[in-house]
CSV table of C-alpha atoms and ligand atoms in Angstrom, one decimal:
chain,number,residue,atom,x,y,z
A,2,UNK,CA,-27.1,71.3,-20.5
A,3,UNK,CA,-28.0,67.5,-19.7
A,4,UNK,CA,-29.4,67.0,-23.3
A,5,UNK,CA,-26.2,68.3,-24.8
A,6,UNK,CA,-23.8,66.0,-22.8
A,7,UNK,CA,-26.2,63.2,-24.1
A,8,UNK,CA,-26.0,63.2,-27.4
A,9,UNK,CA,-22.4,63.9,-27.5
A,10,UNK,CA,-22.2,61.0,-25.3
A,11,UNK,CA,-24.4,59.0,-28.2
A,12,UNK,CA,-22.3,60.3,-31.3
A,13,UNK,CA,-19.1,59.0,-29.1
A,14,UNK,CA,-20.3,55.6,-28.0
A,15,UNK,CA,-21.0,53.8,-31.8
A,16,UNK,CA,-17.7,54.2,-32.9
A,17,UNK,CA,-16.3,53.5,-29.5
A,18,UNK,CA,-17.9,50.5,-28.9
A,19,UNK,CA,-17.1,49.1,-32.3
A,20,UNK,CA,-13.6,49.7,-31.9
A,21,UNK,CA,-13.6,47.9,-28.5
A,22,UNK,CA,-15.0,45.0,-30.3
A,23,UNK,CA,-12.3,44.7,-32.9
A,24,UNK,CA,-9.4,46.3,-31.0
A,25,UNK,CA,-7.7,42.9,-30.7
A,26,UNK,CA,-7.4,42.0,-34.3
A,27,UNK,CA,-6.3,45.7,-35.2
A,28,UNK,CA,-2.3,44.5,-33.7
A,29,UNK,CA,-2.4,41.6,-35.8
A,30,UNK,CA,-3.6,43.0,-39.6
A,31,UNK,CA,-1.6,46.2,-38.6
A,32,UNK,CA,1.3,44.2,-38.3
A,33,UNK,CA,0.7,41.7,-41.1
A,34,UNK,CA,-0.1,44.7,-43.6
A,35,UNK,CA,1.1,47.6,-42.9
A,36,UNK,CA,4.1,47.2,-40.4
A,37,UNK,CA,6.2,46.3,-43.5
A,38,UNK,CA,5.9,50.1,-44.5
A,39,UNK,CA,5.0,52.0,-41.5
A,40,UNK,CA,6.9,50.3,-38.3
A,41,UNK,CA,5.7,47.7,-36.3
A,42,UNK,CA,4.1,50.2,-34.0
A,43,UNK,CA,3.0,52.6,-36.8
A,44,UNK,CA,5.9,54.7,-35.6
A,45,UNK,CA,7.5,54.9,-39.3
A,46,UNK,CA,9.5,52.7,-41.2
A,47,UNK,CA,11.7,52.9,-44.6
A,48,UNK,CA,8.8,53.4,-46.6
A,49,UNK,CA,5.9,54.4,-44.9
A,50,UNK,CA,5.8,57.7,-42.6
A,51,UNK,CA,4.8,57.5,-38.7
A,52,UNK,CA,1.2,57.2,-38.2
A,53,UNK,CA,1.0,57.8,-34.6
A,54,UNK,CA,1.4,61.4,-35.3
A,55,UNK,CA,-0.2,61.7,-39.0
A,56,UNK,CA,-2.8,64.9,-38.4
A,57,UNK,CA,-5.0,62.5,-40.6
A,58,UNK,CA,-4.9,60.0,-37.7
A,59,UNK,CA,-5.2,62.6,-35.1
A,60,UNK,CA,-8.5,64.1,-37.3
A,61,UNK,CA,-10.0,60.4,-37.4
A,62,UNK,CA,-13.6,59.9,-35.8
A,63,UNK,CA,-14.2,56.0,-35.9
A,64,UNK,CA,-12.6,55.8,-39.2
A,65,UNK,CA,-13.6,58.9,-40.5
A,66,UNK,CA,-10.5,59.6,-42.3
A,67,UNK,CA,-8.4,56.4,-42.2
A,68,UNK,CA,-11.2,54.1,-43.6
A,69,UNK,CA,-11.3,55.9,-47.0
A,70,UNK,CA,-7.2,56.2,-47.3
A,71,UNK,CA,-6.8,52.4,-46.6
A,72,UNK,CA,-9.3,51.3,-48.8
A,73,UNK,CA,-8.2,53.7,-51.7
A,74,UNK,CA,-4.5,54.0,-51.2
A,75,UNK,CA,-2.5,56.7,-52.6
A,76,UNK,CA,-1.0,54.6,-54.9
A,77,UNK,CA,0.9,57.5,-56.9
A,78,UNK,CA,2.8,57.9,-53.5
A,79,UNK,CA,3.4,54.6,-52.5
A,80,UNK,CA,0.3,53.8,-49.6
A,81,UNK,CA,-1.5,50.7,-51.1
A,82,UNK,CA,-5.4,50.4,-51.5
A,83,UNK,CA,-6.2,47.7,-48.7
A,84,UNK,CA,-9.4,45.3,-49.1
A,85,UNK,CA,-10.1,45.1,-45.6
A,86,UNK,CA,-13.2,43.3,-43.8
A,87,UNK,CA,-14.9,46.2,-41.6
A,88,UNK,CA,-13.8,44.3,-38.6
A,89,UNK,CA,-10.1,44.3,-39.5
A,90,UNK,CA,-10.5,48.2,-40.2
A,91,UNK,CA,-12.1,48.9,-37.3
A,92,UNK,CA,-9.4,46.8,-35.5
A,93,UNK,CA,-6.7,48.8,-37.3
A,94,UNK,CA,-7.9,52.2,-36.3
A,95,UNK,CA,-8.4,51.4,-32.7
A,96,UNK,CA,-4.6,50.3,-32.9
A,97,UNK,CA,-3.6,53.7,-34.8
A,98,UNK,CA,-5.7,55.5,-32.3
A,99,UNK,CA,-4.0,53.3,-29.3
A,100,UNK,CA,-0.7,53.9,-30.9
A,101,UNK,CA,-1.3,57.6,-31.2
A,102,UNK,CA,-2.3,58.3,-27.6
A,103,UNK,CA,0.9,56.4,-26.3
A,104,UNK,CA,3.1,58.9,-28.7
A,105,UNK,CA,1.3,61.8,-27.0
A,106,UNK,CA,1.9,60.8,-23.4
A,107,UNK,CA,5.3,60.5,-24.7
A,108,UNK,CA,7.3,63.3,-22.7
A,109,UNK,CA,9.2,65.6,-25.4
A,110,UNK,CA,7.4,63.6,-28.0
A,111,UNK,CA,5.9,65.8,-31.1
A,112,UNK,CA,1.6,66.3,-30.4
A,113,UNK,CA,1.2,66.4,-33.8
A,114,UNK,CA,0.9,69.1,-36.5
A,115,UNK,CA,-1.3,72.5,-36.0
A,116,UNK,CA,-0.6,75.5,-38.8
A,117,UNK,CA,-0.8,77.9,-36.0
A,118,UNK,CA,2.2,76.0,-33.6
A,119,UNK,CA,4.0,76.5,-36.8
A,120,UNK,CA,4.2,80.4,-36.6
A,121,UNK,CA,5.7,79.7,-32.7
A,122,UNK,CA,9.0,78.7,-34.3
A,123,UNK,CA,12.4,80.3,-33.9
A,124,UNK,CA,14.2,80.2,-36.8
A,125,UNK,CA,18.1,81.5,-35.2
A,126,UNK,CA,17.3,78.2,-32.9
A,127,UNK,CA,16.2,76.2,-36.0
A,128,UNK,CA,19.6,77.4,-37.7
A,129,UNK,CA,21.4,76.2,-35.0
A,130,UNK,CA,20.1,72.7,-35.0
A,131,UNK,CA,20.4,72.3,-38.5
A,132,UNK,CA,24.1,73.1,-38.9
A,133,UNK,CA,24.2,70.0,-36.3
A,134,UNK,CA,21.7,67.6,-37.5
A,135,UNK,CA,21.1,67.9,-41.7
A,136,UNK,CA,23.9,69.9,-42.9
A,137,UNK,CA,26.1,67.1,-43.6
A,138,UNK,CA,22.9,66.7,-46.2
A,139,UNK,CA,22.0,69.3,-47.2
A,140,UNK,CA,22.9,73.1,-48.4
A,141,UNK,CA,20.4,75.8,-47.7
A,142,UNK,CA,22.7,77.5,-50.4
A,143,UNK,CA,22.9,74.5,-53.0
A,144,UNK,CA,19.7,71.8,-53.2
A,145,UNK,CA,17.6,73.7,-50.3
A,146,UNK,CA,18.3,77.2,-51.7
A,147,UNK,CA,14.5,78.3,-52.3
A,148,UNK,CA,12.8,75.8,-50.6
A,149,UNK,CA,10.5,78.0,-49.4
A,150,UNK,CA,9.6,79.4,-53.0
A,151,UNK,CA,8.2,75.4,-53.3
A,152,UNK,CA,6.7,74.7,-49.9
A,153,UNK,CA,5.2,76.5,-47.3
A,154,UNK,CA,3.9,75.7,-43.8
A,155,UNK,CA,2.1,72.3,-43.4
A,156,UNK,CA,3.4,71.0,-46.8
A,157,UNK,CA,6.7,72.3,-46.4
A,158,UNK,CA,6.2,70.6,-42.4
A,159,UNK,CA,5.6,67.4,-44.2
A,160,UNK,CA,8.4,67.4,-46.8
A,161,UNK,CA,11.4,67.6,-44.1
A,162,UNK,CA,9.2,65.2,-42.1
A,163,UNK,CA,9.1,62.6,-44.5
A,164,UNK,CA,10.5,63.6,-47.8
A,165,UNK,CA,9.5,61.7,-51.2
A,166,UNK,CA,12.7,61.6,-53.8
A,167,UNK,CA,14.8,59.9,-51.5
A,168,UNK,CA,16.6,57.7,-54.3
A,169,UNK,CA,19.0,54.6,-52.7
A,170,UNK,CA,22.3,54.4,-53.9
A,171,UNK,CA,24.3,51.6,-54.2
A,172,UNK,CA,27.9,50.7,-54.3
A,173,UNK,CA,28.9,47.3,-55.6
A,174,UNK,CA,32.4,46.0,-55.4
A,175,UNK,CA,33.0,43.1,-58.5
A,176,UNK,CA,35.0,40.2,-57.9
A,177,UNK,CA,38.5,41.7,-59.5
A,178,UNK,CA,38.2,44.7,-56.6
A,179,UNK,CA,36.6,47.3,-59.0
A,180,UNK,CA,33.6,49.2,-57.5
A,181,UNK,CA,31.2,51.1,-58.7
A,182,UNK,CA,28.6,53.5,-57.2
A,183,UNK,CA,25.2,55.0,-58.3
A,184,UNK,CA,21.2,55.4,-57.7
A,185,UNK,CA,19.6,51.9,-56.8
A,186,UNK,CA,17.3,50.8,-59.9
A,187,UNK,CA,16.6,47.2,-58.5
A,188,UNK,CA,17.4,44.8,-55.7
A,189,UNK,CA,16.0,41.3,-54.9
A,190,UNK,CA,17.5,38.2,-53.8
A,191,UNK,CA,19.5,37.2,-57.2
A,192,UNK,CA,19.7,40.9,-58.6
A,193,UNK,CA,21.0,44.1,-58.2
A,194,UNK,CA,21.3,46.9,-60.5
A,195,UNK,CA,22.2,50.3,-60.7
A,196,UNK,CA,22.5,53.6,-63.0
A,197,UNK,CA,25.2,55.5,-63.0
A,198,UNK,CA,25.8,58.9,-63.5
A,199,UNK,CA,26.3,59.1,-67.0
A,200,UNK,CA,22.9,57.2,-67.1
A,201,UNK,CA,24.1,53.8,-67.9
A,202,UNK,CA,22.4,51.2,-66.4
A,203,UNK,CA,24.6,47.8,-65.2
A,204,UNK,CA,23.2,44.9,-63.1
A,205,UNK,CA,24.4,41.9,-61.6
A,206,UNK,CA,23.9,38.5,-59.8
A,207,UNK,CA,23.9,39.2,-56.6
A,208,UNK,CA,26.0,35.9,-55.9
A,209,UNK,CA,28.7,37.7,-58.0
A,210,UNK,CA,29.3,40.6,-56.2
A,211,UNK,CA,29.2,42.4,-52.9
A,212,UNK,CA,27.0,45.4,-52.3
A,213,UNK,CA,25.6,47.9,-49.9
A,214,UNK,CA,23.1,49.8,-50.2
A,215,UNK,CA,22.6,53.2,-48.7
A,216,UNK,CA,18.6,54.9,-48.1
A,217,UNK,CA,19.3,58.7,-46.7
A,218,UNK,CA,16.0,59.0,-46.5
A,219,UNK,CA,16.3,56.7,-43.4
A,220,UNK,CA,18.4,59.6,-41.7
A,221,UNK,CA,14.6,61.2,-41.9
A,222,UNK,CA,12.6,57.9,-40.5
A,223,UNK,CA,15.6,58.1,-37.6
A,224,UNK,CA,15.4,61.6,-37.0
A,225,UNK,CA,11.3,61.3,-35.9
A,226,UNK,CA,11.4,60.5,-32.6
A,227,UNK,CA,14.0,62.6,-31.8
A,228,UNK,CA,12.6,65.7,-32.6
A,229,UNK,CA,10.6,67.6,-30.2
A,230,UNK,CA,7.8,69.8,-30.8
A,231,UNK,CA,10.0,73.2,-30.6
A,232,UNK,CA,12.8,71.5,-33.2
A,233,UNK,CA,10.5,70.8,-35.8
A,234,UNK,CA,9.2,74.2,-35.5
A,235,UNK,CA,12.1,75.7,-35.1
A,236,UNK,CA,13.2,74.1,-38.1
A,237,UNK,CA,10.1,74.9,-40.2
A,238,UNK,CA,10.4,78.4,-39.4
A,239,UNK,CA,14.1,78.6,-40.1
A,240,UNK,CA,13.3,76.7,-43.5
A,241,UNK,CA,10.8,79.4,-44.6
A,242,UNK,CA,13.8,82.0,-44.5
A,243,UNK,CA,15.1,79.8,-47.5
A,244,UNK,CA,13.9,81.6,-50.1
B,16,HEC,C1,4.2,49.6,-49.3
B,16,HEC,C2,4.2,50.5,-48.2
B,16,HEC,C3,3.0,50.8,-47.4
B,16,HEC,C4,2.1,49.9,-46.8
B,16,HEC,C5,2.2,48.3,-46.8
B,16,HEC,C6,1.1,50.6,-46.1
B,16,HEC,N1,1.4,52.0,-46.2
B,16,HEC,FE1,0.3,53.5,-45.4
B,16,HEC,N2,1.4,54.8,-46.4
B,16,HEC,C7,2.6,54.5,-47.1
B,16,HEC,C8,3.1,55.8,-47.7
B,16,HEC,C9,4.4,55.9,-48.5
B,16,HEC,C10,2.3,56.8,-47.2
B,16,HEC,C11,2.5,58.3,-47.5
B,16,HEC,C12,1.7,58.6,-48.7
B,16,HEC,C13,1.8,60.1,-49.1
B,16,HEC,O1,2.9,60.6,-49.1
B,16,HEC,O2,0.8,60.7,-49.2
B,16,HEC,C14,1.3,56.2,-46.4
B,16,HEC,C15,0.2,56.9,-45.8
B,16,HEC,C16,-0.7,56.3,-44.9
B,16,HEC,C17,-1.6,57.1,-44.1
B,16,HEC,C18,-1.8,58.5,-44.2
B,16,HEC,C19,-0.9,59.3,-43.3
B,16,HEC,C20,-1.0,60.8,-43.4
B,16,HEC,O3,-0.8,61.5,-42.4
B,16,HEC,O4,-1.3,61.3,-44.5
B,16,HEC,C21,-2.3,56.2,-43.3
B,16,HEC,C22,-3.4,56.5,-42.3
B,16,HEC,C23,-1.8,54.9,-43.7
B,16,HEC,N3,-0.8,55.0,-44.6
B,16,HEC,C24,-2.2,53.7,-43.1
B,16,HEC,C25,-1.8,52.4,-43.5
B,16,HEC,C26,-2.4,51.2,-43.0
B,16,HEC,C27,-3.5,51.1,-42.0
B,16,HEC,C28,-1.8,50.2,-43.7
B,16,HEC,C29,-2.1,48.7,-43.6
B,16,HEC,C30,-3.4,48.3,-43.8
B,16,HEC,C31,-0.8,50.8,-44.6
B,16,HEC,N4,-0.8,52.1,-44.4
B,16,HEC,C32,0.1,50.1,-45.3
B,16,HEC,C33,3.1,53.3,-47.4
B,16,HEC,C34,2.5,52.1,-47.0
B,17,HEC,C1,21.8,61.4,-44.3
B,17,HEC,C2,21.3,62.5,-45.2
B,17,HEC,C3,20.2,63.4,-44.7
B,17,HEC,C4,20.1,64.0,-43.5
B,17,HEC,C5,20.9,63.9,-42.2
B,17,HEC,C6,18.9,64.9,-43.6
B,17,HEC,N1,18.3,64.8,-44.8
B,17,HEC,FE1,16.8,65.8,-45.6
B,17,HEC,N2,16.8,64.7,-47.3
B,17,HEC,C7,17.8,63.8,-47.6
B,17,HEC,C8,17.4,63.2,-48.9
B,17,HEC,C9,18.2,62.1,-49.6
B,17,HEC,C10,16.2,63.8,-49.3
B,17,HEC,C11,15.4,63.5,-50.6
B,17,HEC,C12,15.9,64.3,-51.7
B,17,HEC,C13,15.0,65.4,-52.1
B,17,HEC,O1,13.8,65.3,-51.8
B,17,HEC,O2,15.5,66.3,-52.7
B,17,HEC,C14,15.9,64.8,-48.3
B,17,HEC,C15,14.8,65.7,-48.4
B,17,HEC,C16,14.6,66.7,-47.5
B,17,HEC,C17,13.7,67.8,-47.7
B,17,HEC,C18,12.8,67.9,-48.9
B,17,HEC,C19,13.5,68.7,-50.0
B,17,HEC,C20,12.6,68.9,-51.2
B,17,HEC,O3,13.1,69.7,-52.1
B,17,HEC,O4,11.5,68.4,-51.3
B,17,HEC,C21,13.8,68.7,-46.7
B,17,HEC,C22,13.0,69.9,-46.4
B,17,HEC,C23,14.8,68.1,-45.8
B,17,HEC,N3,15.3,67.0,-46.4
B,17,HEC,C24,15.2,68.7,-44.6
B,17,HEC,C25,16.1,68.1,-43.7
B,17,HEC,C26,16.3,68.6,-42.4
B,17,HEC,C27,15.7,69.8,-41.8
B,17,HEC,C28,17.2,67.7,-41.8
B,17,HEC,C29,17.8,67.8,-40.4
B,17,HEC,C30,16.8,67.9,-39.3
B,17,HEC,C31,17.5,66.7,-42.8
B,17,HEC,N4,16.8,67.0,-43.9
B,17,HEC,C32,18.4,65.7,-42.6
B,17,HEC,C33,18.9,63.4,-46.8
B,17,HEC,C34,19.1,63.8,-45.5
């Protein structure tokens, strides 16, 4: 029994030690990389999901699982490749892992995502709190109708969690009063540009005109921390009746 505690004990303390020694960068190339996308505390931003409660994170061993990610990205789903020194990775999953065990003693706060807590759900509930909180979205008879046919359990978890065709639109009012609305193509400092419905793509200075932008995907990001364990299943479960 003393041998077994041992080597557990060994197996824990490399990683642990070499996160200790690093843990004070991670705040600092977490911020300056990543913070842009996923929150300043790795709670979520516009365009990165929360981290503190990724089941990647939570399945992470020393860098197991967030080492490879980082340094390959998912490009095709907009997570850069990072070149990071060992010591600034190490420092940045200490920080994920800090950040993740704060979200957890959160009270109400999600744990994370499990399959089986998804079969707990209670879909009447789930109803209930989506007539109040997405409907004015979304139409389990119009762009959800089937969801379920596309997405099932984890995957279909993720999706509502942190959905991927969230397209910007934009309305820009011109100088004589006219305004016009459509899907955001491009924005900088100088230049905004639209398409429109018929297809027709139109861009101007941004000097020229005035223009505001509008991200529903960001009803998502704002919707993480409010949900509680039991909502999200709740919702999942009432989602898999879409089909
Ligand atoms: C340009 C935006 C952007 C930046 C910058 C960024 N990420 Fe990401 N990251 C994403 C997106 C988007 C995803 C989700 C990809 C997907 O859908 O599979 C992601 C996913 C992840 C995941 C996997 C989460 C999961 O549960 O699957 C981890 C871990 C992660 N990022 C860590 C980092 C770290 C660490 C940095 C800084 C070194 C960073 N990211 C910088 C956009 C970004
Ligand atoms: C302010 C508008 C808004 C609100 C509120 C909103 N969503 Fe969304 N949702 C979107 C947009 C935009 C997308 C991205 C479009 C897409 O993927 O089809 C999306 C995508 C989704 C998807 C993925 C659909 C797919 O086909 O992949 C699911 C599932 C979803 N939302 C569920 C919900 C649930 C559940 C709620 C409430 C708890 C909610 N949404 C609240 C705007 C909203």
């Amino acid at each position: 029994m003393k041998v077994r505690i041992e080597v557990v004990l060994l197996i824990w303390s490399a990683p642990v030690l070499a996160q200790q020694a690093s843990i004070d960068s991670g705040p600092v190339v977490f911020r300056r990389d990543c913070a842009f996308c996923h929150g300043r505390d790795g709670g979520g931003g516009e365009s990165g999901p929360d981290l503190t409660r990724s089941k990647l994170v939570g399945d992470d061993k020393g860098g197991s699982t967030i080492g490879p990610l980082v340094r390959e990205g998912r490009p095709d789903r907009g997570m850069p490749a990072f070149h990071l020194s060992d010591e600034d990775l190490a420092g940045v999953v200490a920080f994920l892992h800090a950040q993740a065990t704060k979200a957890e003693a959160n009270k109400g706060g999600r744990k994370g995502v499990d399959e089986a807590d998804l079969l707990t759900g209670n879909a009447e509930a789930g109803k209930r709190y989506f007539e109040q909180a997405c409907a004015r979205c979304h139409s389990v008879t119009g762009d959800l109708a089937g969801l379920a046919g596309r997405l099932h359990g984890l995957r279909l978890e993720e999706r509502m969690l942190y959905p991927r065709n969230a397209k910007s639109t934009v309305t820009v009012t011109l100088p004589d009063g006219e305004t016009l609305s459509g899907e955001l193509v491009y924005l900088d400092e100088f230049t905004v540009a639209l398409k429109e419905a018929s297809g027709k793509h139109r861009s101007w200075r941004t000097t020229d005109v005035k223009y505001t932008v509008s991200s529903p995907a960001e009803a998502h990001v704002e919707l993480l921390p409010k949900y509680t364990d039991e909502d999200v299943h709740n919702l999942v479960a009432y989602l898999e009746t879409l089909r």
